[in-house]
CSV table of C-alpha atoms and ligand atoms in Angstrom, one decimal:
chain,number,residue,atom,x,y,z
A,815,MET,CA,50.5,102.6,-74.9
A,816,SER,CA,53.3,105.0,-75.8
A,817,GLU,CA,53.1,108.3,-77.7
A,818,ASN,CA,56.7,107.7,-78.1
A,819,LYS,CA,57.1,105.2,-80.8
A,820,ASN,CA,58.8,107.6,-83.3
A,821,SER,CA,61.2,108.9,-80.6
A,822,VAL,CA,63.7,106.6,-79.2
A,823,TRP,CA,64.9,108.4,-75.9
A,824,ARG,CA,61.8,110.2,-74.8
A,825,THR,CA,60.9,108.4,-71.6
A,826,GLU,CA,57.4,107.3,-70.7
A,827,VAL,CA,57.3,107.2,-67.0
A,828,HIS,CA,60.2,109.3,-66.1
A,829,PHE,CA,59.0,112.8,-66.4
A,830,ALA,CA,60.9,115.1,-69.0
A,831,PRO,CA,59.7,118.4,-70.2
A,832,LYS,CA,58.2,118.6,-73.6
A,833,TYR,CA,60.7,121.1,-74.6
A,834,GLY,CA,63.9,122.4,-72.8
A,835,TRP,CA,66.3,121.7,-70.3
A,836,LEU,CA,65.6,120.2,-66.8
A,837,ASN,CA,67.6,119.5,-63.8
A,838,ASP,CA,66.8,119.1,-59.9
A,839,PRO,CA,63.4,118.5,-58.8
A,840,ASN,CA,62.2,121.5,-56.6
A,841,GLY,CA,59.4,122.1,-54.1
A,842,LEU,CA,58.0,118.5,-54.1
A,843,ILE,CA,54.6,118.6,-52.3
A,844,LYS,CA,51.4,116.7,-52.0
A,845,LEU,CA,48.2,118.8,-51.7
A,846,ASP,CA,44.9,116.9,-51.4
A,847,ASP,CA,45.1,113.9,-53.8
A,848,GLU,CA,47.6,115.5,-56.1
A,849,TYR,CA,51.5,115.6,-56.3
A,850,HIS,CA,53.0,118.7,-57.6
A,851,MET,CA,56.7,118.9,-58.6
A,852,PHE,CA,58.7,122.0,-59.8
A,853,PHE,CA,61.9,121.6,-61.5
A,854,GLN,CA,65.0,123.6,-62.6
A,855,TYR,CA,64.0,124.6,-66.2
A,856,TYR,CA,65.3,126.4,-69.1
A,857,PRO,CA,62.4,126.8,-71.5
A,858,GLU,CA,64.2,128.3,-74.5
A,859,GLY,CA,66.8,125.8,-75.2
A,860,THR,CA,68.1,122.4,-74.4
A,861,SER,CA,71.1,123.6,-72.5
A,862,TRP,CA,71.2,124.8,-68.9
A,863,GLY,CA,70.5,128.6,-68.9
A,864,PRO,CA,68.7,131.2,-66.8
A,865,MET,CA,66.8,129.1,-64.5
A,866,HIS,CA,63.1,128.9,-63.9
A,867,TRP,CA,60.9,126.9,-61.9
A,868,GLY,CA,59.0,124.6,-64.2
A,869,HIS,CA,55.8,122.8,-62.9
A,870,ALA,CA,54.0,119.5,-63.3
A,871,ARG,CA,51.4,117.7,-61.5
A,872,SER,CA,50.4,114.0,-61.1
A,873,LYS,CA,47.7,112.0,-59.3
A,874,ASP,CA,49.7,108.8,-59.3
A,875,LEU,CA,53.4,110.0,-59.3
A,876,ILE,CA,54.0,108.1,-62.7
A,877,TYR,CA,52.2,110.0,-65.4
A,878,TRP,CA,52.7,114.1,-65.1
A,879,GLU,CA,50.9,117.0,-66.7
A,880,GLU,CA,53.3,119.8,-67.3
A,881,LEU,CA,51.8,123.1,-66.3
A,882,PRO,CA,52.7,126.7,-66.9
A,883,ILE,CA,56.2,128.0,-65.6
A,884,ALA,CA,55.7,128.9,-61.9
A,885,LEU,CA,58.8,131.3,-61.2
A,886,TYR,CA,60.7,133.3,-63.8
A,887,PRO,CA,64.2,134.7,-63.4
A,888,ASP,CA,64.2,138.4,-62.2
A,889,ASP,CA,66.4,141.5,-61.2
A,890,MET,CA,67.9,139.5,-58.3
A,891,GLY,CA,68.9,136.5,-60.7
A,892,TYR,CA,67.9,133.2,-61.8
A,893,ILE,CA,65.6,130.9,-59.6
A,894,PHE,CA,67.7,128.1,-58.3
A,895,SER,CA,66.6,125.1,-56.3
A,896,GLY,CA,64.4,125.0,-53.3
A,897,SER,CA,61.4,123.6,-51.6
A,898,CYS,CA,57.5,124.0,-50.9
A,899,PHE,CA,55.9,124.3,-47.6
A,900,LEU,CA,52.2,124.3,-46.9
A,901,ASP,CA,51.6,127.0,-44.2
A,902,LYS,CA,48.6,125.4,-42.9
A,903,GLU,CA,48.2,128.2,-40.0
A,904,ASN,CA,48.9,131.1,-42.2
A,905,ILE,CA,51.7,132.0,-39.9
A,906,SER,CA,53.3,133.8,-42.7
A,907,GLY,CA,50.2,135.9,-43.4
A,908,PHE,CA,50.4,135.1,-47.2
A,909,GLY,CA,47.2,133.2,-47.3
A,910,ALA,CA,44.1,134.9,-49.0
A,911,ASP,CA,40.3,134.2,-48.9
A,912,GLY,CA,40.6,131.8,-46.2
A,913,LYS,CA,43.1,129.8,-48.1
A,914,ALA,CA,46.5,128.6,-46.7
A,915,PRO,CA,49.4,129.6,-48.8
A,916,VAL,CA,52.1,127.3,-50.3
A,917,LEU,CA,55.4,129.0,-49.7
A,918,ALA,CA,58.0,128.3,-52.5
A,919,PHE,CA,61.6,128.8,-50.9
A,920,TYR,CA,64.3,129.2,-53.6
A,921,THR,CA,67.7,130.7,-54.0
A,922,SER,CA,68.2,133.7,-56.2
A,923,ASN,CA,71.5,133.3,-58.0
A,924,GLU,CA,73.0,136.5,-59.5
A,925,ALA,CA,74.8,135.1,-62.6
A,926,GLU,CA,77.7,137.7,-62.8
A,927,THR,CA,78.6,138.3,-59.1
A,928,HIS,CA,77.6,134.7,-57.9
A,929,GLN,CA,75.5,136.1,-55.2
A,930,GLU,CA,73.3,133.6,-53.8
A,931,GLN,CA,70.2,134.6,-51.4
A,932,GLN,CA,67.4,132.8,-50.0
A,933,CYS,CA,63.9,134.0,-51.2
A,934,VAL,CA,60.3,133.1,-50.9
A,935,ALA,CA,57.2,133.3,-53.3
A,936,TYR,CA,53.8,132.3,-52.3
A,937,SER,CA,50.6,131.1,-53.9
A,938,THR,CA,47.0,129.9,-52.9
A,939,ASP,CA,46.1,128.3,-56.2
A,940,MET,CA,49.3,126.5,-57.2
A,941,VAL,CA,49.2,128.5,-60.6
A,942,ASP,CA,50.3,132.1,-59.7
A,943,PHE,CA,53.2,132.5,-57.4
A,944,THR,CA,53.9,136.0,-56.1
A,945,LYS,CA,57.5,136.8,-54.9
A,946,TYR,CA,57.7,138.4,-51.5
A,947,ASP,CA,58.5,142.0,-51.7
A,948,GLY,CA,60.8,141.8,-48.7
A,949,ASN,CA,63.3,139.3,-50.5
A,950,PRO,CA,65.8,138.2,-49.8
A,951,ILE,CA,64.8,136.5,-46.5
A,952,ILE,CA,68.4,135.4,-46.0
A,953,PRO,CA,70.9,137.7,-47.8
A,954,GLY,CA,74.2,136.2,-49.0
A,955,PRO,CA,77.6,137.7,-50.0
A,956,GLU,CA,78.9,137.8,-53.7
A,957,HIS,CA,81.0,134.9,-54.8
A,958,SER,CA,79.6,132.4,-52.6
A,959,ASN,CA,77.7,129.1,-52.6
A,960,ARG,CA,74.7,129.2,-50.3
A,961,ARG,CA,71.6,127.7,-51.8
A,962,ASP,CA,68.8,125.2,-52.2
A,963,PRO,CA,66.7,125.8,-49.0
A,964,GLU,CA,64.6,123.1,-47.6
A,965,VAL,CA,62.0,124.2,-45.2
A,966,ILE,CA,60.3,121.7,-42.5
A,967,ARG,CA,58.2,122.2,-39.3
A,968,ASN,CA,60.6,121.9,-36.3
A,969,ASP,CA,58.7,119.4,-34.1
A,970,VAL,CA,61.6,119.3,-31.7
A,971,ILE,CA,61.8,122.9,-30.4
A,972,GLY,CA,58.8,124.4,-32.1
A,973,GLY,CA,58.8,126.8,-35.2
A,974,TYR,CA,60.6,126.0,-38.7
A,975,THR,CA,63.7,125.0,-39.9
A,976,MET,CA,65.6,125.8,-43.0
A,977,ILE,CA,68.3,123.6,-44.2
A,978,LEU,CA,70.6,125.1,-46.8
A,979,THR,CA,74.2,124.5,-48.2
A,980,GLU,CA,77.0,127.2,-47.3
A,981,GLU,CA,80.1,126.0,-49.4
A,982,GLU,CA,81.3,122.8,-47.8
A,983,CYS,CA,78.7,122.7,-45.0
A,984,ILE,CA,75.1,122.4,-44.3
A,985,ALA,CA,73.6,125.4,-42.5
A,986,PHE,CA,70.3,125.3,-40.1
A,987,TYR,CA,68.2,128.4,-39.8
A,988,HIS,CA,65.3,128.6,-37.4
A,989,SER,CA,62.3,130.8,-37.7
A,990,ASP,CA,58.9,131.4,-35.9
A,991,ASP,CA,57.0,133.1,-38.7
A,992,LEU,CA,58.6,131.7,-42.0
A,993,ILE,CA,60.0,134.9,-43.0
A,994,HIS,CA,62.7,135.9,-40.5
A,995,TRP,CA,65.4,133.4,-40.2
A,996,GLU,CA,68.3,133.0,-37.7
A,997,ARG,CA,71.1,130.5,-38.0
A,998,SER,CA,70.9,127.9,-35.4
A,999,GLY,CA,73.8,125.4,-36.3
A,1000,SER,CA,75.9,123.8,-39.0
A,1001,PHE,CA,77.0,120.3,-39.9
A,1002,VAL,CA,80.1,119.6,-42.0
A,1003,PRO,CA,80.1,116.6,-44.0
A,1004,GLY,CA,83.5,114.7,-44.5
A,1005,GLU,CA,84.8,113.2,-41.3
A,1006,ASN,CA,82.8,110.1,-42.2
A,1007,GLY,CA,81.8,110.2,-45.7
A,1008,LEU,CA,82.8,112.7,-48.4
A,1009,SER,CA,83.6,116.5,-48.3
A,1010,GLY,CA,83.3,118.9,-51.0
A,1011,ILE,CA,80.8,121.6,-52.4
A,1012,CYS,CA,77.2,120.7,-50.9
A,1013,GLU,CA,74.2,121.0,-52.8
A,1014,CYS,CA,70.3,120.4,-52.4
A,1015,PRO,CA,70.4,119.1,-48.6
A,1016,CYS,CA,67.4,117.1,-47.6
A,1017,LEU,CA,66.4,116.1,-44.0
A,1018,PHE,CA,63.9,113.7,-42.9
A,1019,ARG,CA,62.9,111.5,-40.3
A,1020,ALA,CA,62.6,107.6,-40.7
A,1021,GLU,CA,61.1,104.9,-38.2
A,1022,THR,CA,63.5,102.1,-37.2
A,1023,GLU,CA,63.0,99.3,-34.5
A,1024,GLU,CA,65.2,101.6,-32.2
A,1025,GLY,CA,62.7,104.5,-32.7
A,1026,GLU,CA,63.0,107.5,-35.0
A,1027,LYS,CA,66.3,108.5,-36.6
A,1028,TRP,CA,67.1,111.3,-38.9
A,1029,VAL,CA,68.5,111.2,-42.3
A,1030,LEU,CA,70.6,114.0,-44.1
A,1031,MET,CA,70.9,113.4,-47.8
A,1032,ILE,CA,73.5,115.8,-49.6
A,1033,SER,CA,74.4,116.0,-53.3
A,1034,MET,CA,78.0,116.6,-53.5
A,1035,ILE,CA,80.6,118.2,-55.8
A,1036,LEU,CA,83.8,116.3,-55.2
A,1037,THR,CA,87.4,117.2,-55.5
A,1038,ASP,CA,89.7,115.1,-57.4
A,1039,GLU,CA,91.5,114.1,-54.3
A,1040,GLU,CA,88.3,113.0,-52.6
A,1041,LYS,CA,87.1,111.0,-55.5
A,1042,GLU,CA,90.3,109.1,-55.4
A,1043,LYS,CA,90.6,108.8,-51.7
A,1044,THR,CA,87.1,107.7,-50.9
A,1045,LEU,CA,85.5,106.3,-53.9
A,1046,SER,CA,87.7,103.5,-54.7
A,1047,VAL,CA,85.1,101.0,-54.2
A,1048,TYR,CA,82.5,102.7,-56.3
A,1049,ASN,CA,82.5,104.6,-59.6
A,1050,LYS,CA,84.4,107.8,-59.7
A,1051,SER,CA,82.2,110.2,-61.1
A,1052,GLY,CA,82.7,113.8,-59.5
A,1053,TYR,CA,79.0,114.1,-58.5
A,1054,VAL,CA,77.4,111.9,-55.9
A,1055,MET,CA,74.6,111.9,-53.4
A,1056,GLN,CA,75.6,110.7,-49.8
A,1057,TYR,CA,73.7,110.5,-46.7
A,1058,TYR,CA,74.3,110.5,-43.0
A,1059,ILE,CA,72.2,109.0,-40.2
A,1060,GLY,CA,71.7,110.6,-36.7
A,1061,ASP,CA,69.7,113.1,-34.7
A,1062,PHE,CA,68.3,116.3,-35.2
A,1063,ASP,CA,68.3,118.4,-31.9
A,1064,GLY,CA,66.0,120.9,-33.2
A,1065,LYS,CA,69.1,123.4,-34.0
A,1066,THR,CA,71.5,121.1,-36.2
A,1067,PHE,CA,72.2,117.5,-37.1
A,1068,HIS,CA,74.6,115.2,-35.6
A,1069,ASP,CA,75.6,112.0,-37.4
A,1070,THR,CA,75.5,109.0,-35.1
A,1071,GLU,CA,75.9,106.0,-37.3
A,1072,LYS,CA,79.5,105.8,-38.4
A,1073,ALA,CA,80.3,103.8,-41.6
A,1074,ASP,CA,83.7,102.6,-43.0
A,1075,VAL,CA,82.6,103.6,-46.5
A,1076,PRO,CA,80.7,106.7,-47.7
A,1077,LEU,CA,77.1,106.0,-47.8
A,1078,LEU,CA,75.7,106.7,-51.1
A,1079,VAL,CA,72.0,107.4,-52.0
A,1080,ASP,CA,72.3,105.7,-55.4
A,1081,TYR,CA,75.3,103.4,-56.8
A,1082,GLY,CA,74.8,104.5,-60.6
A,1083,THR,CA,76.4,107.8,-61.9
A,1084,ASP,CA,73.1,109.5,-62.8
A,1085,PHE,CA,71.1,110.2,-59.7
A,1086,TYR,CA,71.4,113.5,-58.2
A,1087,ALA,CA,69.7,116.4,-56.2
A,1088,GLY,CA,67.2,114.0,-54.9
A,1089,VAL,CA,64.9,115.5,-52.2
A,1090,VAL,CA,61.7,114.3,-50.6
A,1091,PHE,CA,58.1,115.5,-50.7
A,1092,SER,CA,56.7,118.0,-48.3
A,1093,ASN,CA,53.1,117.4,-46.5
A,1094,ILE,CA,53.2,113.7,-46.5
A,1095,ASP,CA,53.9,111.6,-43.6
A,1096,TYR,CA,56.5,109.1,-45.0
A,1097,PRO,CA,59.6,110.1,-47.0
A,1098,LEU,CA,59.2,109.8,-50.7
A,1099,SER,CA,61.8,111.1,-52.9
A,1100,ILE,CA,62.5,112.0,-56.8
A,1101,GLY,CA,65.9,112.9,-58.0
A,1102,TRP,CA,67.2,114.3,-61.4
A,1103,ILE,CA,68.6,111.6,-63.8
A,1104,GLY,CA,71.6,113.5,-64.6
A,1105,ASN,CA,75.4,114.2,-63.9
A,1106,TRP,CA,77.0,117.6,-64.3
A,1107,GLU,CA,80.1,116.0,-65.7
A,1108,TYR,CA,78.3,115.2,-68.9
A,1109,SER,CA,74.6,115.9,-68.9
A,1110,ALA,CA,75.1,119.2,-71.0
A,1111,ASP,CA,76.0,116.8,-73.9
A,1112,ILE,CA,73.4,114.1,-73.7
A,1113,PRO,CA,72.0,113.6,-77.2
A,1114,THR,CA,68.3,113.6,-76.2
A,1115,SER,CA,68.5,117.4,-77.5
A,1116,ARG,CA,67.8,115.7,-80.8
A,1117,GLU,CA,64.3,115.1,-79.5
A,1118,ASP,CA,63.9,118.6,-77.9
A,1119,PHE,CA,64.6,118.0,-74.3
A,1120,ARG,CA,67.4,117.3,-71.9
A,1121,GLY,CA,67.1,115.9,-68.5
A,1122,MET,CA,64.5,113.6,-66.8
A,1123,MET,CA,63.3,112.6,-63.4
A,1124,SER,CA,63.6,109.4,-61.4
A,1125,LEU,CA,60.7,107.3,-60.6
A,1126,PRO,CA,59.4,108.0,-57.1
A,1127,ARG,CA,61.2,106.1,-54.4
A,1128,LYS,CA,59.9,105.5,-51.0
A,1129,LEU,CA,62.8,105.7,-48.4
A,1130,GLY,CA,63.4,104.0,-45.1
A,1131,LEU,CA,66.2,102.7,-42.9
A,1132,LYS,CA,66.9,99.1,-42.6
A,1133,LYS,CA,69.2,97.4,-40.2
A,1134,THR,CA,72.1,95.5,-41.7
A,1135,PRO,CA,74.9,93.7,-39.9
A,1136,ALA,CA,77.1,96.9,-40.8
A,1137,GLY,CA,74.5,99.2,-39.1
A,1138,TYR,CA,71.6,101.1,-40.4
A,1139,ARG,CA,71.3,101.8,-44.3
A,1140,LEU,CA,69.0,103.7,-46.5
A,1141,GLN,CA,66.5,101.5,-48.2
A,1142,SER,CA,64.7,102.8,-51.4
A,1143,SER,CA,61.8,101.0,-53.0
A,1144,MET,CA,60.6,102.3,-56.5
A,1145,LEU,CA,56.7,102.9,-56.4
A,1146,ILE,CA,56.0,101.2,-59.9
A,1147,ASP,CA,52.7,99.6,-59.1
A,1148,ASN,CA,50.9,102.6,-60.7
A,1149,ILE,CA,52.6,102.0,-64.0
A,1150,GLY,CA,49.8,99.3,-64.5
A,1151,PHE,CA,52.0,96.9,-66.4
A,1152,GLU,CA,51.3,93.2,-66.2
A,1153,CYS,CA,53.5,90.2,-66.4
A,1154,THR,CA,53.6,89.1,-70.0
A,1155,LYS,CA,56.4,86.5,-70.0
A,1156,THR,CA,58.3,84.3,-67.6
A,1157,ILE,CA,61.8,83.1,-68.9
A,1158,ASP,CA,65.1,81.4,-67.8
A,1159,ASN,CA,68.3,81.2,-69.6
A,1160,ARG,CA,67.8,82.6,-72.8
A,1161,SER,CA,66.9,85.7,-75.0
A,1162,ILE,CA,63.5,87.1,-75.4
A,1163,HIS,CA,62.0,89.9,-77.3
A,1164,THR,CA,60.0,92.4,-75.3
A,1165,GLU,CA,57.8,95.4,-75.9
A,1166,GLU,CA,60.1,98.1,-77.5
A,1167,GLY,CA,61.2,101.0,-75.6
A,1168,MET,CA,60.0,100.4,-72.2
A,1169,PHE,CA,59.7,97.2,-70.0
A,1170,ILE,CA,60.3,95.9,-66.4
A,1171,VAL,CA,62.2,92.8,-65.5
A,1172,LYS,CA,61.7,91.3,-62.2
A,1173,ALA,CA,64.4,88.7,-61.8
A,1174,LYS,CA,65.8,86.1,-59.4
A,1175,ALA,CA,69.4,85.9,-60.3
A,1176,ASP,CA,72.1,83.7,-58.5
A,1177,SER,CA,75.7,84.6,-58.3
A,1178,GLY,CA,77.5,83.9,-61.6
A,1179,SER,CA,74.5,85.1,-63.6
A,1180,GLU,CA,74.0,87.9,-66.0
A,1181,ILE,CA,71.2,90.0,-67.1
A,1182,MET,CA,71.2,92.1,-70.4
A,1183,VAL,CA,68.7,94.5,-71.7
A,1184,GLY,CA,69.3,95.8,-75.2
A,1185,ASN,CA,68.7,95.4,-78.9
A,1186,ASP,CA,70.6,93.4,-81.4
A,1187,VAL,CA,73.7,95.5,-81.2
A,1188,HIS,CA,73.7,97.1,-77.7
A,1189,ALA,CA,73.0,96.1,-74.3
A,1190,ILE,CA,73.5,97.1,-70.8
A,1191,SER,CA,74.9,94.1,-68.6
A,1192,VAL,CA,74.2,93.3,-65.1
A,1193,LYS,CA,76.3,90.6,-63.6
A,1194,ILE,CA,75.8,89.2,-60.3
A,1195,THR,CA,79.0,87.8,-58.3
A,1196,ASP,CA,79.2,86.6,-54.9
A,1197,THR,CA,80.4,89.8,-53.7
A,1198,GLU,CA,79.5,92.3,-56.2
A,1199,TYR,CA,76.8,93.7,-58.9
A,1200,ILE,CA,78.7,94.9,-62.0
A,1201,VAL,CA,76.5,97.0,-64.1
A,1202,ASP,CA,78.3,97.8,-67.5
A,1203,ARG,CA,77.0,100.3,-70.1
A,1204,SER,CA,80.2,100.6,-72.2
A,1205,ASN,CA,78.4,99.0,-75.2
A,1206,ALA,CA,74.9,100.4,-74.3
A,1207,GLY,CA,74.4,102.9,-77.3
A,1208,LYS,CA,75.8,106.2,-78.4
A,1209,LYS,CA,78.6,107.6,-76.3
A,1210,ASP,CA,80.6,109.8,-78.6
A,1211,PHE,CA,79.0,113.0,-77.3
A,1212,ASN,CA,81.2,113.3,-74.4
A,1213,GLU,CA,84.6,112.0,-73.6
A,1214,LYS,CA,84.0,111.7,-69.7
A,1215,TYR,CA,80.9,109.7,-70.2
A,1216,ALA,CA,82.7,107.3,-72.2
A,1217,GLU,CA,85.4,106.7,-69.8
A,1218,GLU,CA,85.5,103.6,-68.0
A,1219,ARG,CA,84.8,105.1,-64.5
A,1220,CYS,CA,81.6,106.3,-65.8
A,1221,SER,CA,80.8,103.1,-67.7
A,1222,VAL,CA,81.2,100.2,-65.3
A,1223,PHE,CA,80.1,100.3,-61.8
A,1224,ARG,CA,81.4,97.8,-59.6
A,1225,ILE,CA,78.9,97.8,-56.5
A,1226,PRO,CA,79.7,95.7,-53.2
A,1227,ARG,CA,76.5,93.6,-52.4
A,1228,GLN,CA,75.1,94.1,-49.0
A,1229,THR,CA,72.6,91.0,-48.7
A,1230,ASP,CA,72.4,87.7,-50.3
A,1231,SER,CA,69.1,88.4,-51.8
A,1232,ASN,CA,68.9,87.3,-55.4
A,1233,GLU,CA,65.9,89.5,-56.4
A,1234,LEU,CA,66.5,92.6,-58.8
A,1235,THR,CA,64.0,94.7,-60.5
A,1236,LEU,CA,65.1,96.6,-63.6
A,1237,ILE,CA,63.1,99.1,-65.3
A,1238,TRP,CA,64.3,100.2,-68.7
A,1239,ASP,CA,62.6,103.4,-70.0
A,1240,HIS,CA,63.9,104.4,-73.5
A,1241,ALA,CA,67.1,106.1,-72.2
A,1242,VAL,CA,67.0,105.4,-68.5
A,1243,LEU,CA,67.8,102.2,-66.3
A,1244,GLU,CA,66.7,102.0,-62.8
A,1245,ILE,CA,67.8,99.0,-60.8
A,1246,GLU,CA,66.6,97.9,-57.3
A,1247,ALA,CA,68.8,95.3,-55.9
A,1248,ASP,CA,69.6,94.1,-52.4
A,1249,ASN,CA,66.1,94.5,-51.1
A,1250,GLY,CA,66.3,98.0,-51.9
A,1251,LEU,CA,69.7,98.7,-50.2
A,1252,THR,CA,71.4,99.2,-53.6
A,1253,PRO,CA,69.5,101.2,-56.2
A,1254,VAL,CA,71.4,101.9,-59.3
A,1255,THR,CA,70.4,104.6,-61.8
A,1256,LEU,CA,72.1,105.3,-65.1
A,1257,PHE,CA,71.1,106.4,-68.6
A,1258,ALA,CA,72.2,105.1,-72.0
A,1259,PHE,CA,71.3,106.1,-75.6
A,1260,PRO,CA,70.7,103.3,-77.9
A,1261,GLU,CA,70.1,104.2,-81.7
A,1262,LYS,CA,67.3,101.9,-81.7
A,1263,ASN,CA,64.9,101.1,-78.9
A,1264,TYR,CA,65.9,98.2,-76.7
A,1265,ASP,CA,63.7,95.3,-77.4
A,1266,ARG,CA,65.0,92.4,-75.6
A,1267,VAL,CA,66.3,90.5,-72.5
A,1268,GLU,CA,68.9,88.0,-72.2
A,1269,LEU,CA,69.7,86.0,-69.4
A,1270,LYS,CA,72.7,83.7,-68.6
A,1271,GLY,CA,73.4,81.3,-65.7
A,1272,ASN,CA,71.2,80.5,-63.0
A,1273,VAL,CA,68.3,83.2,-63.4
A,1274,THR,CA,64.7,83.5,-63.9
A,1275,ALA,CA,62.7,86.6,-64.9
A,1276,GLU,CA,59.2,87.9,-65.4
A,1277,ILE,CA,58.8,90.5,-67.9
A,1278,PHE,CA,56.2,93.3,-67.5
A,1279,SER,CA,54.8,95.5,-70.2
B,1878,LIG,C1,72.2,121.0,-58.3
B,1878,LIG,C2,72.3,122.6,-58.6
B,1878,LIG,C3,71.9,123.2,-57.4
B,1878,LIG,C4,71.4,124.6,-58.0
B,1878,LIG,C5,70.8,124.2,-59.3
B,1878,LIG,C6,71.1,125.2,-60.5
B,1878,LIG,O1,72.1,120.3,-59.4
B,1878,LIG,O2,73.7,122.9,-59.0
B,1878,LIG,O3,72.8,123.5,-56.3
B,1878,LIG,O4,70.5,125.2,-57.1
B,1878,LIG,O5,71.4,122.9,-59.7
B,1878,LIG,O6,70.3,124.9,-61.6
């Protein structure tokens, strides 16, 4: 089924651009029966550069069609991350011919002065985007981090809310017309959880048995001190996504669920800048498979691209003995794979390059996906999952990537569920464990396609391809 037989690392179901550099997903939105994804994109090379919004569209959230670039850098700067919002009632007045406009909120980043300002562009056909001539809609000073606006309808006090980062805090702005914004509050992460420069905030609601709660996800650039202090139980990469659970009073967010450990959206090193789709009634997210510590050097440039997106994940909150926790379920049914083999306690050949493993693995067991020389190992103990990519493939492209802290992830188990789903796609492994409480995302770069699964201990698995 793959067009990718001659390339080793080009993913099949994890979106990557045909050519160029990609980071954060931007402006995720569902319109009619199509999903649109914009993304941080540099089309002229495979390294980060003047940012554009690339554009792709999908009907099934798995196979994406790449479309023309939606937003180009301009006099105000590069086009940094942001969100899309369907202005159904044409409150902004940017609609035309009776069609409601989609507003693309983004940050313009002036590269030399590092002035970050919030801007808007609009479209009624999702092809041509016009930048508003009154930009910026929220001005910003030079040399300051203020970015990545997410706009949602404010059902609590009416109007609309924009959530964006301001250095080490999250700022909330309110508007009645989607153009004029006033600051309504702020939330400073850290007291419980992690502090640092914040990026790509994302606020959404989730149903629980105690009624609705709000979740605030934030991508974090951690200081060295913060890494040491708070992440001793996890890996120590300098970039993580954390989340808070609480209330949104219409003006700001308050965290109400306190936890003893920082709550992470993903427990691998390579999931960042995740945000949810707009214009659908449940939280559905996609994140960038990357890490600023070493993504600039990953060897996929040999195959003309750098950067890929995660599979879509349905998010929710699940009550555990320790309190509510984020639960994420990968939407993989649309991949359309069928169970081809059922195995236990041995090594088996799989379809080359991409396959799914659904395992029941008791503690003391191990699952390896790999080829004859390299593999990623997942060990299940009574208390932990230990995911080890230190012998998974090429790693001489970046020293940090090769360090143990970025190679071996020891993740505390939160349940005694023995079910794990692993999706290997050429260079990306996504694992769903602990009933979705423990997603683990990482990349690895084998010189030859992975083509086998090995099981040790008390474990059985079904292979889908
Ligand atoms: C997060 C980020 C955003 C910014 C974008 C620039 O990965 O740093 O904060 O808008 O990437 O490409």
